Amino acid sequence: TVGRAVVEMGGGRHKKEDSIDHSVGIDFAVEVGDRVSEGHPLFTVYARNEKEAEEASHSILKSIQISKTPVKRPELILAEM
């Protein structure tokens, strides 16, 4: 979801010929398992305009789940071959 939001803002390519806007992106203030409280920022969107920022924020917020119980942070390395 985050990757798609960045691509839609121009920070990635739909096709090989597309240019990349390095000024757009998402900066997360928290990681999975971090404790948050109401009003605590979860992420910052860097966009070219307000419409793109709102669309990216809406998309990302729909994919975030907040739990009242602690959540274990997933392993960084899932498997070794």
mmCIF file of C-alpha atoms in Angstrom:
data_model
loop_
_atom_site.group_PDB
_atom_site.id
_atom_site.type_symbol
_atom_site.label_atom_id
_atom_site.label_comp_id
_atom_site.label_asym_id
_atom_site.label_seq_id
_atom_site.Cartn_x
_atom_site.Cartn_y
_atom_site.Cartn_z
ATOM 1 C CA THR A 1 0.000 0.000 0.000
ATOM 2 C CA VAL A 2 2.784 2.427 0.902
ATOM 3 C CA GLY A 3 4.738 1.597 -2.254
ATOM 4 C CA ARG A 4 1.670 2.110 -4.427
ATOM 5 C CA ALA A 5 0.949 5.456 -2.750
ATOM 6 C CA VAL A 6 4.514 6.633 -3.442
ATOM 7 C CA VAL A 7 4.285 5.522 -7.081
ATOM 8 C CA GLU A 8 0.986 7.377 -7.483
ATOM 9 C CA MET A 9 2.652 10.555 -6.170
ATOM 10 C CA GLY A 10 5.439 10.179 -8.743
ATOM 11 C CA GLY A 11 8.081 8.619 -6.491
ATOM 12 C CA GLY A 12 8.188 5.409 -8.531
ATOM 13 C CA ARG A 13 7.512 4.167 -12.022
ATOM 14 C CA HIS A 14 4.416 2.651 -13.604
ATOM 15 C CA LYS A 15 6.541 1.862 -16.661
ATOM 16 C CA LYS A 16 10.268 1.935 -17.364
ATOM 17 C CA GLU A 17 10.134 5.254 -19.217
ATOM 18 C CA ASP A 18 8.531 7.157 -16.321
ATOM 19 C CA SER A 19 10.706 9.600 -14.409
ATOM 20 C CA ILE A 20 10.987 9.514 -10.613
ATOM 21 C CA ASP A 21 10.271 12.539 -8.431
ATOM 22 C CA HIS A 22 12.750 12.200 -5.558
ATOM 23 C CA SER A 23 10.990 14.935 -3.565
ATOM 24 C CA VAL A 24 7.960 12.754 -2.730
ATOM 25 C CA GLY A 25 7.715 9.934 -0.224
ATOM 26 C CA ILE A 26 6.487 8.640 3.117
ATOM 27 C CA ASP A 27 8.394 8.898 6.407
ATOM 28 C CA PHE A 28 7.087 6.616 9.161
ATOM 29 C CA ALA A 29 7.387 7.919 12.739
ATOM 30 C CA VAL A 30 6.555 4.501 14.226
ATOM 31 C CA GLU A 31 7.261 0.851 13.530
ATOM 32 C CA VAL A 32 5.163 -2.257 14.009
ATOM 33 C CA GLY A 33 4.890 -2.912 17.735
ATOM 34 C CA ASP A 34 5.545 0.668 18.871
ATOM 35 C CA ARG A 35 3.205 2.109 21.491
ATOM 36 C CA VAL A 36 1.222 5.089 20.196
ATOM 37 C CA SER A 37 -1.277 7.406 21.791
ATOM 38 C CA GLU A 38 -4.034 9.553 20.351
ATOM 39 C CA GLY A 39 -2.591 12.493 18.462
ATOM 40 C CA HIS A 40 0.792 10.797 18.010
ATOM 41 C CA PRO A 41 1.914 11.143 14.366
ATOM 42 C CA LEU A 42 2.190 7.831 12.529
ATOM 43 C CA PHE A 43 3.770 9.078 9.300
ATOM 44 C CA THR A 44 4.534 12.142 7.218
ATOM 45 C CA VAL A 45 3.641 12.398 3.529
ATOM 46 C CA TYR A 46 5.865 14.450 1.230
ATOM 47 C CA ALA A 47 3.838 15.221 -1.885
ATOM 48 C CA ARG A 48 3.804 17.687 -4.771
ATOM 49 C CA ASN A 49 0.381 19.014 -3.810
ATOM 50 C CA GLU A 50 -2.338 18.714 -1.188
ATOM 51 C CA LYS A 51 -4.555 16.426 -3.284
ATOM 52 C CA GLU A 52 -1.783 13.821 -3.675
ATOM 53 C CA ALA A 53 -0.936 14.082 0.040
ATOM 54 C CA GLU A 54 -4.566 13.516 1.023
ATOM 55 C CA GLU A 55 -4.970 10.552 -1.331
ATOM 56 C CA ALA A 56 -1.760 8.920 -0.068
ATOM 57 C CA SER A 57 -2.695 9.542 3.578
ATOM 58 C CA HIS A 58 -6.169 8.087 3.085
ATOM 59 C CA SER A 59 -4.799 4.985 1.388
ATOM 60 C CA ILE A 60 -2.151 4.379 4.055
ATOM 61 C CA LEU A 61 -4.525 5.005 6.972
ATOM 62 C CA LYS A 62 -6.896 2.355 5.578
ATOM 63 C CA SER A 63 -4.069 -0.199 5.739
ATOM 64 C CA ILE A 64 -2.966 0.541 9.325
ATOM 65 C CA GLN A 65 -4.354 -1.446 12.245
ATOM 66 C CA ILE A 66 -4.018 -0.258 15.821
ATOM 67 C CA SER A 67 -4.341 -2.816 18.598
ATOM 68 C CA LYS A 68 -5.035 -2.299 22.279
ATOM 69 C CA THR A 69 -2.830 -5.296 23.046
ATOM 70 C CA PRO A 70 0.926 -5.414 22.351
ATOM 71 C CA VAL A 71 1.943 -6.649 18.915
ATOM 72 C CA LYS A 72 5.201 -8.510 18.357
ATOM 73 C CA ARG A 73 7.514 -6.862 15.836
ATOM 74 C CA PRO A 74 8.007 -9.221 12.870
ATOM 75 C CA GLU A 75 11.407 -10.740 12.154
ATOM 76 C CA LEU A 76 13.488 -8.730 9.709
ATOM 77 C CA ILE A 77 14.865 -11.834 7.999
ATOM 78 C CA LEU A 78 12.117 -14.296 7.170
ATOM 79 C CA ALA A 79 14.249 -17.106 5.756
ATOM 80 C CA GLU A 80 17.742 -17.983 4.607
ATOM 81 C CA MET A 81 18.416 -20.200 1.613
#
